[in-house]
Amino acid sequence: MLIITGEDPANDDIKRLERAARQRGHRPRVVSWNELSVALDDRGPRLCAGGVPLEVDGIIHQMSTDALDGLIILGAVEEDVPHINSVDAVLRSADKFATHVRLVAHGVPTPPTAFCPNDHELRLFARDYGYPVVLKQPDGARGAEVTLARGEDELLAKAASIRDRGTPLLVQRFIAEAAGINHRVIVIGGAFVAAVEQTGGRPGDFRSNGPGDVCRPVTLTEEEIDIVERAARAAELDLMSADLLRSEDGPVILETNSFPAFGGFDHVDLCAHILDVIERKVREHVPLVLPQAPSSEEILVAEVEEELAIHSGKGRLAASAVRDDPVSAGEGPFPAST
């Protein structure tokens, strides 16, 4: 069974995945993450629905920080069940600054960005980058809580207005030559799949991924493809979209997303690529086998054998050595000396 899970009710992308999986001969089951549970006992964690354990071959999920409980459920079984996008990679991708730290550590170009816990630090880095600067929450999405400050007074006023969910903010150098234009790139299984150019739908808005944005297929250069594939490896995401900007100094990655919306990518079969990855993961999966504690019957038998060995004159240590140590019998990686 292939579990496809996300929000409730299932959106169009989930429904497309279900249809594609069924056409390939899978038994997909679409279920909201809040209808799943995990049972934990001496057999390990088991994914359940309606209190009944599920026989799961793989999981494709559409969860991020808006479904933390769902990620906890996935985290409990992810060592045992092949899946698309690990919990750690999803959480890191949802954190814009953690993403920048990861990308920079792996040599992926990003715009200069500073994590600032107070207004003093904001002012210092904004002056260093030069106005205008981009100001954003570390975990915003779809262009929400991202704004442009053209001077210090505007910087502080806008910082105060978007601080509802936390004091630390990011300040970032503004890529003026890319204002209103972004390249949304899909990477699946570590390989570039497709890209679209997003153009902002509101006059004067520097953002490209807000309401009313327009998408059209675009061709990337070999350098840009190499950068987005390196970004996917750095982010450790099986399924990733990246926002790529074309700056005067070359392409830079603005952010990554762990389950991109399919909208705008009608010219490519994203479902086929996603199913290719989960099928490969299922084929390559080696189940985690935990050592089982001996039963009371096995313990009793071992004690009786040991007593018999002692009474036969072999002694406790000799009996243990013969019975338990294959090396001493010449059967292990180091043969007995002759």
Coordinates of C-alpha atoms in Angstrom, one line a residue, residues 102-296:
R102 CA 23.1 24.8 4.9
L103 CA 23.4 26.0 1.3
V104 CA 26.4 28.3 2.0
A105 CA 28.1 25.4 3.8
H106 CA 27.8 23.4 0.6
G107 CA 29.0 26.1 -1.7
V108 CA 25.6 27.1 -3.1
P109 CA 25.3 30.8 -3.8
T110 CA 22.7 32.8 -1.9
P111 CA 22.0 36.5 -1.4
P112 CA 23.9 37.9 1.6
T113 CA 21.5 37.4 4.6
A114 CA 21.6 38.2 8.3
F115 CA 19.6 36.8 11.2
C116 CA 18.9 39.7 13.5
P117 CA 17.3 39.5 17.0
N118 CA 17.0 43.2 17.5
D119 CA 16.7 46.6 15.7
H120 CA 20.3 47.5 16.3
E121 CA 21.5 44.5 14.3
L122 CA 18.9 45.2 11.6
R123 CA 20.2 48.7 11.1
L124 CA 23.8 47.6 11.0
F125 CA 23.3 45.0 8.3
A126 CA 20.9 47.1 6.3
R127 CA 23.5 49.8 6.1
D128 CA 26.1 47.3 5.1
Y129 CA 24.0 45.8 2.3
G130 CA 22.8 49.2 1.1
Y131 CA 19.1 50.3 0.8
P132 CA 16.7 49.1 -0.3
V133 CA 16.9 45.8 1.7
V134 CA 14.5 42.8 1.9
L135 CA 13.0 42.2 5.4
K136 CA 11.3 38.9 6.2
Q137 CA 10.2 36.4 8.8
P138 CA 12.4 33.3 9.0
D139 CA 9.5 31.0 8.3
G140 CA 7.1 32.9 6.0
A141 CA 5.7 31.3 2.8
R142 CA 4.2 32.4 -0.5
G143 CA 5.7 35.9 -0.1
A144 CA 3.8 36.5 3.1
E145 CA 5.6 38.7 5.7
V146 CA 8.2 39.7 3.1
T147 CA 8.7 43.4 2.5
L148 CA 11.1 45.9 1.0
A149 CA 12.6 48.7 3.2
R150 CA 14.0 51.8 1.3
G151 CA 15.4 53.5 4.4
E152 CA 16.0 53.2 8.1
D153 CA 12.7 54.6 9.3
E154 CA 10.8 52.4 6.9
L155 CA 13.0 49.4 8.0
L156 CA 12.1 49.8 11.7
A157 CA 8.4 50.5 11.0
K158 CA 8.0 47.4 8.8
A159 CA 10.0 45.3 11.3
A160 CA 7.6 46.2 14.0
S161 CA 4.6 45.4 11.7
I162 CA 5.7 41.8 10.8
R163 CA 7.0 40.8 14.3
D164 CA 3.8 39.2 15.5
R165 CA 5.1 35.7 15.4
G166 CA 8.6 36.3 16.7
T167 CA 11.3 38.9 17.3
P168 CA 14.2 37.7 15.1
L169 CA 14.0 38.8 11.5
L170 CA 16.1 38.3 8.4
V171 CA 17.5 41.2 6.5
Q172 CA 18.8 40.5 3.0
R173 CA 20.5 42.2 0.2
F174 CA 18.0 43.2 -2.5
I175 CA 18.7 41.8 -6.0
A176 CA 17.3 44.8 -7.9
E177 CA 17.9 43.3 -11.3
A178 CA 15.6 40.4 -10.5
A179 CA 12.8 42.4 -8.9
G180 CA 9.4 40.9 -9.8
I181 CA 10.9 37.9 -11.6
N182 CA 11.8 34.5 -10.0
H183 CA 12.6 31.1 -11.4
R184 CA 10.8 28.3 -9.6
V185 CA 12.8 25.1 -10.2
I186 CA 11.7 21.5 -9.5
V187 CA 14.3 18.9 -8.5
I188 CA 13.2 15.3 -7.9
G189 CA 15.5 12.5 -6.9
G190 CA 18.5 14.9 -7.1
A191 CA 17.9 15.7 -10.8
F192 CA 16.6 18.8 -12.4
V193 CA 13.1 18.3 -13.9
A194 CA 11.6 21.6 -14.9
A195 CA 11.6 25.4 -14.4
V196 CA 9.1 28.2 -14.8
E197 CA 9.5 31.9 -14.7
Q198 CA 7.2 33.6 -12.2
T199 CA 6.3 37.2 -12.7
G200 CA 4.5 39.2 -10.1
G201 CA 0.9 40.0 -10.8
R202 CA 0.7 43.3 -9.0
P203 CA 2.2 46.4 -10.5
G204 CA 5.1 47.8 -8.4
D205 CA 5.4 44.7 -6.2
F206 CA 9.0 43.4 -6.0
R207 CA 7.8 39.9 -5.2
S208 CA 7.1 37.4 -7.9
N209 CA 5.3 34.6 -6.0
G210 CA 2.3 36.4 -4.6
P211 CA -1.4 36.5 -5.6
G212 CA -1.9 36.8 -9.4
D213 CA 1.6 35.7 -10.4
V214 CA 2.1 34.5 -13.9
C215 CA 4.2 31.4 -14.8
R216 CA 5.7 30.3 -18.1
P217 CA 8.2 27.5 -18.9
V218 CA 11.8 28.7 -19.0
T219 CA 15.1 27.1 -20.0
L220 CA 17.9 27.1 -17.5
T221 CA 21.6 27.3 -18.2
E222 CA 23.9 24.4 -17.4
E223 CA 25.3 26.5 -14.5
E224 CA 21.8 27.1 -13.1
I225 CA 20.9 23.4 -13.4
D226 CA 24.1 22.5 -11.5
I227 CA 23.4 25.0 -8.8
V228 CA 19.8 23.8 -8.2
E229 CA 20.9 20.1 -8.1
R230 CA 23.6 21.0 -5.6
A231 CA 21.0 22.8 -3.6
A232 CA 18.8 19.7 -3.5
R233 CA 21.7 17.6 -2.3
A234 CA 22.6 20.2 0.4
A235 CA 18.9 20.3 1.5
E236 CA 18.7 16.5 1.4
L237 CA 15.2 16.8 -0.2
D238 CA 14.0 14.0 -2.5
L239 CA 11.3 16.5 -3.8
M240 CA 12.3 20.1 -3.8
S241 CA 11.5 23.4 -5.5
A242 CA 14.0 26.2 -5.3
D243 CA 13.6 29.9 -6.1
L244 CA 16.4 31.0 -8.3
L245 CA 17.3 34.6 -9.0
R246 CA 19.5 35.8 -11.9
S247 CA 21.7 38.4 -10.3
E248 CA 24.5 40.5 -12.0
D249 CA 27.0 38.2 -10.2
G250 CA 25.3 35.0 -11.4
P251 CA 22.5 32.8 -10.2
V252 CA 21.6 32.6 -6.5
I253 CA 19.2 30.4 -4.6
L254 CA 16.7 32.4 -2.5
E255 CA 14.9 29.5 -0.7
T256 CA 13.8 25.9 -1.0
N257 CA 10.4 24.2 -0.5
S258 CA 9.9 20.6 0.4
F259 CA 6.6 19.9 -1.4
P260 CA 6.1 22.4 -4.3
A261 CA 2.7 23.1 -5.7
F262 CA 2.2 21.6 -9.2
G263 CA 0.6 24.8 -10.5
G264 CA 2.5 26.2 -13.5
F265 CA 4.1 22.9 -14.3
D266 CA 1.5 21.4 -16.5
H267 CA 4.1 21.0 -19.3
V268 CA 5.8 18.2 -17.3
D269 CA 4.6 15.0 -15.6
L270 CA 5.8 15.6 -12.0
C271 CA 3.8 12.7 -10.7
A272 CA 5.8 10.2 -12.8
H273 CA 9.1 11.5 -11.5
I274 CA 7.8 11.4 -7.9
L275 CA 6.6 7.8 -8.3
D276 CA 9.9 6.8 -9.8
V277 CA 11.7 8.0 -6.7
I278 CA 9.4 6.3 -4.2
E279 CA 9.5 3.1 -6.2
R280 CA 13.3 3.1 -6.2
K281 CA 13.3 3.7 -2.4
V282 CA 10.9 0.8 -1.8
R283 CA 13.1 -1.5 -4.0
E284 CA 16.3 -0.5 -2.2
H285 CA 14.8 -0.5 1.3
V286 CA 16.4 -2.8 3.9
P287 CA 14.1 -3.2 6.9
L288 CA 15.4 -2.3 10.3
V289 CA 15.6 -5.5 12.3
L290 CA 15.8 -4.9 16.0
P291 CA 17.3 -7.7 18.2
Q292 CA 14.7 -9.6 20.1
A293 CA 15.0 -10.3 23.8
P294 CA 15.0 -14.0 24.6
S295 CA 11.8 -15.5 25.8
S296 CA 11.4 -17.1 29.2

